[in-house]
Amino acid sequence: MANPKDVGARGAHAVVVGGSIAGLLAARVLSEHFQQVTILEQDRLEHGPTVRKGAPQAQHLHGLLHRGALIVERLFPGLFQEVQADGGLTAEFGPDFLYYQFGVLKPRVPTGLIGQLHSRPLLEWCIRRRLGAVPNVRTLGGCAVASLAGSDGGQRVTGLRYRQDGEERWLAADLVVDASGRGSRAPQWLEALGYPKVEETTVQVDVGYSTRLFRLPPRPRDWKFMVILPKPPGEKRLGVLAAIEGGLWICTLGGWLKDYPPGDEAGFLDYARGLPRPELYEVLRDAEPAGPVAVHRFPSNLRHHYERMARFPEGLAVVGDAQCSFNPIYGQGMTTAALQVDALDQCLRERTHGAELSRRIRRRTAAAIDGPWGMTTTEDFRFPEVPGKRPPGFSLMAWYGAKVAELSGWDHDAFVRFAHVMQMSRSPATLFAPSMVAKVLALALRGAPKAQPPVAESSSTARSSCGSAPAA
């Protein structure tokens, strides 16, 4: 954390557009570099965990990966203890998971990756509550940003204009951070200042998902999280069921390429019956619905390449979904936003200013996206119907990734490596260690070592090395 006497070293005022997870984390970082930080949020903010109108996807299952959680905990020490005090749960990736992918169940072995199980509104509320205790941060709700203001022919952003309570207002800023989400108007704001259109990359996936809360019968179960993933390209449906606060379970069903789950009760259950494995359907069949079905559609991965712009104004940064909106199926969005905010923090701590600082921020926040973007699009490109040019070596990488996923169903070391890469706590290079390559080639030559047994809903899967997880 910054020394209090250093606060303000970067300027008097920073403004964050958007009070999403990315915006809240950005405001916390900026509070160590500017005398005052203001968040402009379009929604009217309420007390407690609520689904904001501007974030309708918040009703669906969200996950903060291990690396993202480490960054959030560094910014807000003790935050996850507060989440747990408000009802959030913990689970270890491996022992507490029933995880099916590429035709195999993952082993229930320790990985050391302890994650959080909670709703998105609860996490956002806990972060906002902690941020409210930071003395130089304020949040203004009901604010719609209209445009950026610049000086020196638009070479520097000096503030913005916004509307609140029917009035147009002006706010000066030494730095504006756009965290307004996928609907960001930063490309239009830049064009209005005389900059060229930002280059975009899209990967059309036509994903749809539906979510519902349930109460499960009070019977023993040794898992807290179930995920059933398809084996592309023949299968397109997935299902996830997780314990969250309030004794509830959240279930999200989804499908690629317009294989959308329906929004009615009977259709929701019937869609679950069509998953690659029956366990999730068998759980839902006996569960009590605790709310309506929420539906969301996601057309495409969308990335704005601000890092490629030859000209860009000083005093502006773009993070989160405003820079890159990922297929939400993979659960990388919040963690990637945390990585971008961490990169922003590192840039602000260095002794650079003006155009050089702007270049570093754009370059490093883009670099934070590269890995997750590559993993996401590689998985999406497994479906031949997904349009777009495959990167060089795609077929080999896709084949190798599928074999690693298959190998991790039997080989415990392979699974632990796989788990850490999935949680972004280790580099993907760990999957290309010589021992791993040898095992993958052996699997390709000899085939799977044995068939896997079915899993009952009240599984008592033996896990002598990791104990027994309590019923959630």
Coordinates of N, CA and C in Angstrom, one line a residue, residues 10 194-195 303 367:
R10 N 0.2 11.6 -8.5 CA -0.2 11.6 -9.9 C -1.2 12.7 -10.3
G194 N -11.3 13.6 -32.5 CA -10.5 13.6 -33.7 C -9.6 12.4 -33.9
Y195 N -9.8 11.3 -33.1 CA -9.0 10.1 -33.2 C -9.6 9.2 -34.2
R303 N -13.0 -7.4 -28.6 CA -11.8 -6.8 -28.0 C -11.5 -5.5 -28.8
A367 N -1.6 -6.6 -22.6 CA -0.9 -7.8 -22.3 C -1.6 -8.7 -21.3

